[in-house]
Amino acid sequence: MADERAERIAEFIGPLRVKPGSKVNLGRDFDPRYKAGLRKREGVELLRTGVSLLAEYQDRLAAQDTYGVLLCLQALDAGGKDGTIRHVMSGVNPQGVRVSSFKVPSTEELDHDYLWRYARRLPARGEIAIFNRSHYEEVLVVRVHPENLVRQKLPDDAGGPGVWDRRYREINNWERYLTDNGFKVVKIFLNLSKEEQRVRFMKRIDLPEKNWKFSAADVRERRRWDDYQHAFSEMLSATSTKWAPWYVIPADRKWFARICAAAVLAHTLMDIDPQYPEAGEQARKDLLAAKRELEQEAPAGAPADPYASRHPTAARATDGSDTPAGGRRASGAGRPTKKRG
């Protein structure tokens, strides 16, 4: 069943993946209104399925404590990053997820290399870290606004011609390093059309409860639309790699964008295929001793093991008499839980 789900998800997100080494023209190659022939009504159930899959595999990821996942979200203003995070991660354990948003760099951050502030927010093993805007700001906003490059106080020979190609190379190498050490990098670009951005800006202006989300700077940035489209196209072409590919998600329909984001993240976790750890011989003895002690405390008339009375296979897995093939135990009993601070 897991293999079938993985195959269906891989097929669904295939058209969204930027082929490594390809030359991307964002306006030509990706349609912001693409919806794979789905209707919104179907999308509700698909998103529910995706969130359920994420919850299942995040639990395994935390228990195994071997891999970490970094999800990078990029988009123009009003692209739907916040809503995507809120809906896609709605069913996961918040202890295992950390969201970081990156605004204008502080004085301290400008006194370090440009990747320093991002490296400080990377996930631990067993965690999912989400970058709401990411290290790709360093080849997007900084490229569109070169004055930001000046603020980084680079040596003369580091900020001249070739700076963007060098940064693409450095970012690719950094992500390769992370991947080689067990930290999967998932990169999603929410592709919004210019007209849909205008509509969303108008909504933020017209609705008082949305005013706080709008800034005059949003309109100023919109004037640089073509510059950003060029910067995005160059970024996608140069940094979609075999170990950390980009996915361009159509963002004009929020419901479809959320389905796609959930599918991309679920595909990554299913590819890792984390497993619940096996309890060793001594740990199993300790579990059985604790079980016997708790059974002796059962009130009169109550089952000694209420859970096992409803789930007989769980009891057999705990005492070792019925361990499923592949080392994975029946759900529930005997599962170590990773403690988080």
mmCIF file of C-alpha atoms in Angstrom:
data_model
loop_
_atom_site.group_PDB
_atom_site.id
_atom_site.type_symbol
_atom_site.label_atom_id
_atom_site.label_comp_id
_atom_site.label_asym_id
_atom_site.label_seq_id
_atom_site.Cartn_x
_atom_site.Cartn_y
_atom_site.Cartn_z
ATOM 1 C CA MET A 1 0.000 0.000 0.000
ATOM 2 C CA ALA A 2 2.804 2.436 0.920
ATOM 3 C CA ASP A 3 4.545 1.755 -2.405
ATOM 4 C CA GLU A 4 1.309 2.372 -4.315
ATOM 5 C CA ARG A 5 0.744 5.673 -2.497
ATOM 6 C CA ALA A 6 4.327 6.723 -3.172
ATOM 7 C CA GLU A 7 3.960 5.950 -6.868
ATOM 8 C CA ARG A 8 0.717 7.940 -7.140
ATOM 9 C CA ILE A 9 2.238 10.924 -5.356
ATOM 10 C CA ALA A 10 5.394 10.814 -7.499
ATOM 11 C CA GLU A 11 3.253 10.789 -10.641
ATOM 12 C CA PHE A 12 1.146 13.702 -9.374
ATOM 13 C CA ILE A 13 4.098 15.987 -8.554
ATOM 14 C CA GLY A 14 6.189 14.979 -11.583
ATOM 15 C CA PRO A 15 5.045 17.913 -13.782
ATOM 16 C CA LEU A 16 5.964 20.351 -10.991
ATOM 17 C CA ARG A 17 9.588 19.256 -10.673
ATOM 18 C CA VAL A 18 12.298 21.335 -12.298
ATOM 19 C CA LYS A 19 14.550 18.913 -14.154
ATOM 20 C CA PRO A 20 18.151 19.385 -12.992
ATOM 21 C CA GLY A 21 20.221 21.080 -15.671
ATOM 22 C CA SER A 22 17.209 22.472 -17.530
ATOM 23 C CA LYS A 23 16.895 26.106 -18.591
ATOM 24 C CA VAL A 24 13.761 27.582 -17.022
ATOM 25 C CA ASN A 25 11.646 30.405 -18.345
ATOM 26 C CA LEU A 26 9.092 30.782 -15.581
ATOM 27 C CA GLY A 27 6.411 32.530 -17.642
ATOM 28 C CA ARG A 28 6.700 30.001 -20.472
ATOM 29 C CA ASP A 29 7.236 26.739 -18.623
ATOM 30 C CA PHE A 30 4.862 26.888 -15.635
ATOM 31 C CA ASP A 31 1.208 27.933 -15.550
ATOM 32 C CA PRO A 32 0.114 29.509 -12.219
ATOM 33 C CA ARG A 33 -3.461 28.339 -12.852
ATOM 34 C CA TYR A 34 -2.655 24.673 -13.591
ATOM 35 C CA LYS A 35 -4.791 22.311 -11.493
ATOM 36 C CA ALA A 36 -4.201 18.848 -13.021
ATOM 37 C CA GLY A 37 -7.862 18.531 -13.991
ATOM 38 C CA LEU A 38 -9.014 18.504 -10.358
ATOM 39 C CA ARG A 39 -12.030 20.216 -8.871
ATOM 40 C CA LYS A 40 -11.955 22.004 -5.528
ATOM 41 C CA ARG A 41 -14.358 19.484 -4.006
ATOM 42 C CA GLU A 42 -11.922 16.665 -4.816
ATOM 43 C CA GLY A 43 -9.080 18.754 -3.455
ATOM 44 C CA VAL A 44 -10.502 18.856 0.058
ATOM 45 C CA GLU A 45 -10.285 15.084 0.423
ATOM 46 C CA LEU A 46 -6.859 14.934 -1.225
ATOM 47 C CA LEU A 47 -5.469 17.511 1.201
ATOM 48 C CA ARG A 48 -6.921 15.555 4.118
ATOM 49 C CA THR A 49 -5.166 12.431 2.839
ATOM 50 C CA GLY A 50 -1.894 14.309 2.410
ATOM 51 C CA VAL A 51 -2.026 15.734 5.930
ATOM 52 C CA SER A 52 -2.722 12.253 7.318
ATOM 53 C CA LEU A 53 0.292 10.855 5.468
ATOM 54 C CA LEU A 54 2.488 13.642 6.812
ATOM 55 C CA ALA A 55 1.385 12.925 10.375
ATOM 56 C CA GLU A 56 2.175 9.214 9.976
ATOM 57 C CA TYR A 57 5.621 9.723 8.489
ATOM 58 C CA GLN A 58 6.574 12.614 10.768
ATOM 59 C CA ASP A 59 5.962 10.334 13.751
ATOM 60 C CA ARG A 60 8.311 7.762 12.242
ATOM 61 C CA LEU A 61 10.894 10.449 11.413
ATOM 62 C CA ALA A 62 10.986 11.620 15.029
ATOM 63 C CA ALA A 63 11.146 8.069 16.395
ATOM 64 C CA GLN A 64 13.987 6.984 14.111
ATOM 65 C CA ASP A 65 15.983 10.156 14.893
ATOM 66 C CA THR A 66 18.304 9.701 11.898
ATOM 67 C CA TYR A 67 17.124 12.126 9.220
ATOM 68 C CA GLY A 68 16.009 15.737 9.304
ATOM 69 C CA VAL A 69 14.002 17.610 6.671
ATOM 70 C CA LEU A 70 14.389 21.224 5.571
ATOM 71 C CA LEU A 71 11.452 22.681 3.637
ATOM 72 C CA CYS A 72 12.245 25.942 1.812
ATOM 73 C CA LEU A 73 9.253 28.040 0.736
ATOM 74 C CA GLN A 74 9.743 30.879 -1.731
ATOM 75 C CA ALA A 75 7.144 33.143 -3.308
ATOM 76 C CA LEU A 76 6.387 36.737 -4.109
ATOM 77 C CA ASP A 77 4.261 38.752 -1.687
ATOM 78 C CA ALA A 78 0.741 37.259 -1.303
ATOM 79 C CA GLY A 79 1.971 34.002 -2.786
ATOM 80 C CA GLY A 80 0.387 31.960 0.029
ATOM 81 C CA LYS A 81 3.373 30.844 2.106
ATOM 82 C CA ASP A 82 1.717 31.367 5.498
ATOM 83 C CA GLY A 83 -1.514 29.648 4.470
ATOM 84 C CA THR A 84 0.388 26.728 2.969
ATOM 85 C CA ILE A 85 2.268 26.176 6.225
ATOM 86 C CA ARG A 86 -0.896 26.484 8.299
ATOM 87 C CA HIS A 87 -2.953 24.014 6.246
ATOM 88 C CA VAL A 88 -0.323 21.483 5.221
ATOM 89 C CA MET A 89 1.167 21.139 8.699
ATOM 90 C CA SER A 90 -2.202 21.164 10.490
ATOM 91 C CA GLY A 91 -2.084 17.500 11.464
ATOM 92 C CA VAL A 92 1.539 17.049 12.506
ATOM 93 C CA ASN A 93 3.028 17.125 16.004
ATOM 94 C CA PRO A 94 4.162 20.736 16.591
ATOM 95 C CA GLN A 95 7.029 19.505 18.776
ATOM 96 C CA GLY A 96 8.691 18.092 15.672
ATOM 97 C CA VAL A 97 8.273 21.142 13.420
ATOM 98 C CA ARG A 98 10.004 24.514 13.582
ATOM 99 C CA VAL A 99 9.130 27.472 11.336
ATOM 100 C CA SER A 100 11.608 30.290 10.726
ATOM 101 C CA SER A 101 10.845 33.508 8.847
ATOM 102 C CA PHE A 102 13.702 35.599 7.512
ATOM 103 C CA LYS A 103 13.241 39.343 7.293
ATOM 104 C CA VAL A 104 15.784 42.127 6.754
ATOM 105 C CA PRO A 105 19.101 40.904 8.231
ATOM 106 C CA SER A 106 20.196 42.380 11.558
ATOM 107 C CA THR A 107 23.523 44.072 12.236
ATOM 108 C CA GLU A 108 24.791 40.863 13.834
ATOM 109 C CA GLU A 109 23.734 38.791 10.833
ATOM 110 C CA LEU A 110 25.428 41.201 8.417
ATOM 111 C CA ASP A 111 28.659 40.682 10.339
ATOM 112 C CA HIS A 112 28.704 37.024 9.251
ATOM 113 C CA ASP A 113 28.688 35.184 5.936
ATOM 114 C CA TYR A 114 25.376 35.247 4.096
ATOM 115 C CA LEU A 115 24.444 31.635 4.967
ATOM 116 C CA TRP A 116 25.172 32.016 8.689
ATOM 117 C CA ARG A 117 21.698 33.042 9.840
ATOM 118 C CA TYR A 118 20.101 30.200 7.888
ATOM 119 C CA ALA A 119 22.514 27.577 9.191
ATOM 120 C CA ARG A 120 21.511 28.514 12.750
ATOM 121 C CA ARG A 121 17.907 27.465 12.058
ATOM 122 C CA LEU A 122 18.518 24.088 10.422
ATOM 123 C CA PRO A 123 16.559 21.082 11.715
ATOM 124 C CA ALA A 124 17.881 18.561 14.195
ATOM 125 C CA ARG A 125 17.619 14.874 13.342
ATOM 126 C CA GLY A 126 14.011 13.780 13.611
ATOM 127 C CA GLU A 127 12.714 17.300 12.935
ATOM 128 C CA ILE A 128 11.136 19.196 10.058
ATOM 129 C CA ALA A 129 12.308 22.792 9.720
ATOM 130 C CA ILE A 130 10.388 25.192 7.489
ATOM 131 C CA PHE A 131 12.033 28.297 6.076
ATOM 132 C CA ASN A 132 9.361 30.892 5.255
ATOM 133 C CA ARG A 133 11.623 32.596 2.742
ATOM 134 C CA SER A 134 15.059 31.069 2.836
ATOM 135 C CA HIS A 135 18.697 31.368 1.833
ATOM 136 C CA TYR A 136 17.406 31.904 -1.707
ATOM 137 C CA GLU A 137 16.611 35.483 -0.728
ATOM 138 C CA GLU A 138 20.364 35.978 -1.202
ATOM 139 C CA VAL A 139 20.007 35.452 -4.973
ATOM 140 C CA LEU A 140 16.536 36.983 -5.315
ATOM 141 C CA VAL A 141 15.875 40.126 -3.266
ATOM 142 C CA VAL A 142 19.587 40.862 -2.989
ATOM 143 C CA ARG A 143 19.912 40.497 -6.764
ATOM 144 C CA VAL A 144 16.918 42.686 -7.568
ATOM 145 C CA HIS A 145 18.122 45.252 -5.015
ATOM 146 C CA PRO A 146 21.940 45.397 -5.343
ATOM 147 C CA GLU A 147 22.142 47.917 -2.502
ATOM 148 C CA ASN A 148 21.534 44.967 -0.178
ATOM 149 C CA LEU A 149 24.711 43.357 -1.471
ATOM 150 C CA VAL A 150 26.631 46.496 -0.500
ATOM 151 C CA ARG A 151 25.234 46.229 3.049
ATOM 152 C CA GLN A 152 26.814 42.775 3.372
ATOM 153 C CA LYS A 153 30.244 44.409 3.499
ATOM 154 C CA LEU A 154 31.906 41.938 1.151
ATOM 155 C CA PRO A 155 35.556 42.302 0.118
ATOM 156 C CA ASP A 156 35.972 44.009 -3.251
ATOM 157 C CA ASP A 157 36.851 40.778 -5.049
ATOM 158 C CA ALA A 158 33.822 38.936 -3.628
ATOM 159 C CA GLY A 159 31.009 41.206 -4.774
ATOM 160 C CA GLY A 160 31.965 41.859 -8.387
ATOM 161 C CA PRO A 161 31.061 40.113 -11.643
ATOM 162 C CA GLY A 162 30.170 36.471 -11.205
ATOM 163 C CA VAL A 163 28.782 36.880 -7.674
ATOM 164 C CA TRP A 164 25.464 35.208 -8.550
ATOM 165 C CA ASP A 165 27.024 32.216 -10.289
ATOM 166 C CA ARG A 166 29.329 31.815 -7.305
ATOM 167 C CA ARG A 167 26.416 31.923 -4.883
ATOM 168 C CA TYR A 168 24.491 29.353 -6.902
ATOM 169 C CA ARG A 169 27.514 27.061 -6.675
ATOM 170 C CA GLU A 170 27.953 27.667 -2.940
ATOM 171 C CA ILE A 171 24.275 27.037 -2.217
ATOM 172 C CA ASN A 172 24.293 23.830 -4.267
ATOM 173 C CA ASN A 173 27.379 22.625 -2.404
ATOM 174 C CA TRP A 174 25.847 23.524 0.974
ATOM 175 C CA GLU A 175 22.668 21.614 0.184
ATOM 176 C CA ARG A 176 24.713 18.656 -1.044
ATOM 177 C CA TYR A 177 26.612 18.704 2.260
ATOM 178 C CA LEU A 178 23.342 18.723 4.223
ATOM 179 C CA THR A 179 21.876 15.893 2.144
ATOM 180 C CA ASP A 180 25.020 13.779 2.488
ATOM 181 C CA ASN A 181 24.696 14.125 6.269
ATOM 182 C CA GLY A 182 21.074 12.990 6.438
ATOM 183 C CA PHE A 183 19.196 16.282 6.065
ATOM 184 C CA LYS A 184 16.834 16.250 3.103
ATOM 185 C CA VAL A 185 16.249 19.597 1.393
ATOM 186 C CA VAL A 186 12.778 20.200 -0.104
ATOM 187 C CA LYS A 187 12.369 23.360 -2.180
ATOM 188 C CA ILE A 188 8.987 24.765 -3.186
ATOM 189 C CA PHE A 189 8.334 27.892 -5.240
ATOM 190 C CA LEU A 190 4.732 29.095 -5.139
ATOM 191 C CA ASN A 191 4.169 30.480 -8.627
ATOM 192 C CA LEU A 192 1.632 33.324 -8.533
ATOM 193 C CA SER A 193 0.357 35.254 -11.552
ATOM 194 C CA LYS A 194 0.574 39.033 -11.617
ATOM 195 C CA GLU A 195 -3.207 39.426 -11.816
ATOM 196 C CA GLU A 196 -3.854 37.061 -8.900
ATOM 197 C CA GLN A 197 -1.348 39.013 -6.815
ATOM 198 C CA ARG A 198 -3.259 42.213 -7.644
ATOM 199 C CA VAL A 199 -6.536 40.588 -6.564
ATOM 200 C CA ARG A 200 -5.050 39.462 -3.246
ATOM 201 C CA PHE A 201 -3.541 42.885 -2.599
ATOM 202 C CA MET A 202 -6.943 44.497 -3.199
ATOM 203 C CA LYS A 203 -8.540 42.098 -0.725
ATOM 204 C CA ARG A 204 -5.971 43.039 1.911
ATOM 205 C CA ILE A 205 -6.776 46.710 1.335
ATOM 206 C CA ASP A 206 -10.566 46.331 1.236
ATOM 207 C CA LEU A 207 -10.983 44.091 4.303
ATOM 208 C CA PRO A 208 -10.083 45.853 7.594
ATOM 209 C CA GLU A 209 -9.086 42.563 9.219
ATOM 210 C CA LYS A 210 -6.574 42.034 6.392
ATOM 211 C CA ASN A 211 -5.025 45.522 6.469
ATOM 212 C CA TRP A 212 -2.210 44.401 8.761
ATOM 213 C CA LYS A 213 -0.960 42.038 6.048
ATOM 214 C CA PHE A 214 -0.482 44.830 3.504
ATOM 215 C CA SER A 215 2.404 47.243 3.187
ATOM 216 C CA ALA A 216 3.084 50.037 0.711
ATOM 217 C CA ALA A 217 6.386 48.258 0.097
ATOM 218 C CA ASP A 218 4.395 45.404 -1.477
ATOM 219 C CA VAL A 219 3.322 47.681 -4.330
ATOM 220 C CA ARG A 220 6.854 49.007 -4.762
ATOM 221 C CA GLU A 221 8.156 45.453 -5.092
ATOM 222 C CA ARG A 222 5.391 44.649 -7.578
ATOM 223 C CA ARG A 223 6.841 47.313 -9.889
ATOM 224 C CA ARG A 224 9.896 45.056 -10.186
ATOM 225 C CA TRP A 225 7.795 42.093 -11.346
ATOM 226 C CA ASP A 226 9.844 41.416 -14.491
ATOM 227 C CA ASP A 227 13.122 41.628 -12.550
ATOM 228 C CA TYR A 228 11.848 39.061 -10.061
ATOM 229 C CA GLN A 229 10.594 36.755 -12.800
ATOM 230 C CA HIS A 230 14.065 36.824 -14.355
ATOM 231 C CA ALA A 231 15.741 36.211 -10.969
ATOM 232 C CA PHE A 232 13.390 33.297 -10.230
ATOM 233 C CA SER A 233 14.019 31.737 -13.644
ATOM 234 C CA GLU A 234 17.794 31.980 -13.192
ATOM 235 C CA MET A 235 17.596 30.573 -9.665
ATOM 236 C CA LEU A 236 15.458 27.594 -10.710
ATOM 237 C CA SER A 237 17.764 26.840 -13.641
ATOM 238 C CA ALA A 238 20.955 26.983 -11.574
ATOM 239 C CA THR A 239 19.913 25.348 -8.297
ATOM 240 C CA SER A 240 17.488 22.538 -9.105
ATOM 241 C CA THR A 241 19.759 19.572 -8.441
ATOM 242 C CA LYS A 242 19.376 15.820 -8.229
ATOM 243 C CA TRP A 243 19.858 15.965 -4.452
ATOM 244 C CA ALA A 244 17.652 19.049 -3.886
ATOM 245 C CA PRO A 245 15.268 19.685 -6.803
ATOM 246 C CA TRP A 246 12.877 22.610 -7.050
ATOM 247 C CA TYR A 247 9.127 22.148 -7.366
ATOM 248 C CA VAL A 248 7.188 24.983 -9.004
ATOM 249 C CA ILE A 249 3.682 24.882 -7.561
ATOM 250 C CA PRO A 250 0.806 26.716 -9.276
ATOM 251 C CA ALA A 251 -0.387 29.177 -6.626
ATOM 252 C CA ASP A 252 -3.348 31.009 -8.160
ATOM 253 C CA ARG A 253 -5.695 28.453 -6.591
ATOM 254 C CA LYS A 254 -4.814 28.186 -2.913
ATOM 255 C CA TRP A 255 -6.534 24.827 -2.439
ATOM 256 C CA PHE A 256 -4.506 23.251 -5.244
ATOM 257 C CA ALA A 257 -1.234 24.797 -4.057
ATOM 258 C CA ARG A 258 -1.757 23.251 -0.613
ATOM 259 C CA ILE A 259 -2.426 19.806 -2.077
ATOM 260 C CA CYS A 260 0.776 20.043 -4.110
ATOM 261 C CA ALA A 261 2.878 21.216 -1.162
ATOM 262 C CA ALA A 262 1.572 18.368 1.006
ATOM 263 C CA ALA A 263 2.307 15.889 -1.793
ATOM 264 C CA VAL A 264 5.894 17.116 -2.271
ATOM 265 C CA LEU A 265 6.657 16.920 1.454
ATOM 266 C CA ALA A 266 4.929 13.538 1.805
ATOM 267 C CA HIS A 267 6.928 12.228 -1.161
ATOM 268 C CA THR A 268 10.165 13.276 0.566
ATOM 269 C CA LEU A 269 9.234 11.546 3.826
ATOM 270 C CA MET A 270 8.067 8.395 2.064
ATOM 271 C CA ASP A 271 11.323 8.314 0.118
ATOM 272 C CA ILE A 272 13.225 8.411 3.421
ATOM 273 C CA ASP A 273 10.870 5.682 4.717
ATOM 274 C CA PRO A 274 11.792 6.095 8.401
ATOM 275 C CA GLN A 275 11.101 3.115 10.669
ATOM 276 C CA TYR A 276 10.225 2.818 14.341
ATOM 277 C CA PRO A 277 13.301 1.571 16.214
ATOM 278 C CA GLU A 278 13.431 -1.972 17.570
ATOM 279 C CA ALA A 279 13.493 -2.451 21.330
ATOM 280 C CA GLY A 280 16.584 -4.405 22.402
ATOM 281 C CA GLU A 281 16.473 -7.518 24.568
ATOM 282 C CA GLN A 282 16.924 -5.653 27.858
ATOM 283 C CA ALA A 283 14.437 -2.959 26.869
ATOM 284 C CA ARG A 284 11.904 -5.687 26.027
ATOM 285 C CA LYS A 285 12.411 -7.284 29.432
ATOM 286 C CA ASP A 286 11.879 -3.899 31.070
ATOM 287 C CA LEU A 287 8.680 -3.368 29.078
ATOM 288 C CA LEU A 288 7.292 -6.767 30.078
ATOM 289 C CA ALA A 289 8.176 -6.171 33.741
ATOM 290 C CA ALA A 290 6.423 -2.801 33.665
ATOM 291 C CA LYS A 291 3.440 -4.387 31.930
ATOM 292 C CA ARG A 292 3.081 -7.075 34.599
ATOM 293 C CA GLU A 293 3.251 -4.467 37.364
ATOM 294 C CA LEU A 294 0.580 -2.323 35.709
ATOM 295 C CA GLU A 295 -1.638 -5.368 35.089
ATOM 296 C CA GLN A 296 -1.550 -6.164 38.796
ATOM 297 C CA GLU A 297 -2.920 -2.690 39.550
ATOM 298 C CA ALA A 298 -6.086 -3.246 37.490
ATOM 299 C CA PRO A 299 -9.298 -2.591 39.503
ATOM 300 C CA ALA A 300 -11.636 -5.514 40.127
ATOM 301 C CA GLY A 301 -13.621 -6.349 37.014
ATOM 302 C CA ALA A 302 -11.374 -4.306 34.718
ATOM 303 C CA PRO A 303 -9.204 -6.007 32.076
ATOM 304 C CA ALA A 304 -5.573 -6.286 33.094
ATOM 305 C CA ASP A 305 -4.517 -4.670 29.801
ATOM 306 C CA PRO A 306 -7.395 -2.538 28.450
ATOM 307 C CA TYR A 307 -5.565 -1.674 25.247
ATOM 308 C CA ALA A 308 -4.554 -5.263 24.420
ATOM 309 C CA SER A 309 -8.093 -6.462 25.070
ATOM 310 C CA ARG A 310 -9.220 -4.258 22.190
ATOM 311 C CA HIS A 311 -6.102 -4.788 20.039
ATOM 312 C CA PRO A 312 -4.882 -8.397 20.512
ATOM 313 C CA THR A 313 -2.071 -8.072 17.947
ATOM 314 C CA ALA A 314 -0.469 -5.300 20.010
ATOM 315 C CA ALA A 315 -0.001 -7.633 22.965
ATOM 316 C CA ARG A 316 1.579 -10.314 20.769
ATOM 317 C CA ALA A 317 3.994 -7.738 19.309
ATOM 318 C CA THR A 318 5.015 -6.572 22.775
ATOM 319 C CA ASP A 319 5.861 -10.014 24.103
ATOM 320 C CA GLY A 320 7.686 -10.885 20.870
ATOM 321 C CA SER A 321 5.383 -13.685 19.809
ATOM 322 C CA ASP A 322 4.130 -11.952 16.681
ATOM 323 C CA THR A 323 6.605 -9.437 15.293
ATOM 324 C CA PRO A 324 5.714 -8.427 11.728
ATOM 325 C CA ALA A 325 8.216 -9.000 8.951
ATOM 326 C CA GLY A 326 10.727 -6.240 8.281
ATOM 327 C CA GLY A 327 11.200 -5.358 11.932
ATOM 328 C CA ARG A 328 8.191 -3.026 12.124
ATOM 329 C CA ARG A 329 5.930 -3.670 15.079
ATOM 330 C CA ALA A 330 2.171 -3.535 15.159
ATOM 331 C CA SER A 331 1.053 -0.018 16.037
ATOM 332 C CA GLY A 332 1.114 1.072 19.632
ATOM 333 C CA ALA A 333 2.856 -1.063 22.225
ATOM 334 C CA GLY A 334 6.551 -1.027 22.812
ATOM 335 C CA ARG A 335 7.254 2.101 20.751
ATOM 336 C CA PRO A 336 10.045 4.278 22.086
ATOM 337 C CA THR A 337 9.203 7.976 22.178
ATOM 338 C CA LYS A 338 11.822 10.637 21.552
ATOM 339 C CA LYS A 339 11.781 13.263 24.271
ATOM 340 C CA ARG A 340 11.977 16.847 23.126
ATOM 341 C CA GLY A 341 13.037 19.810 25.153
#
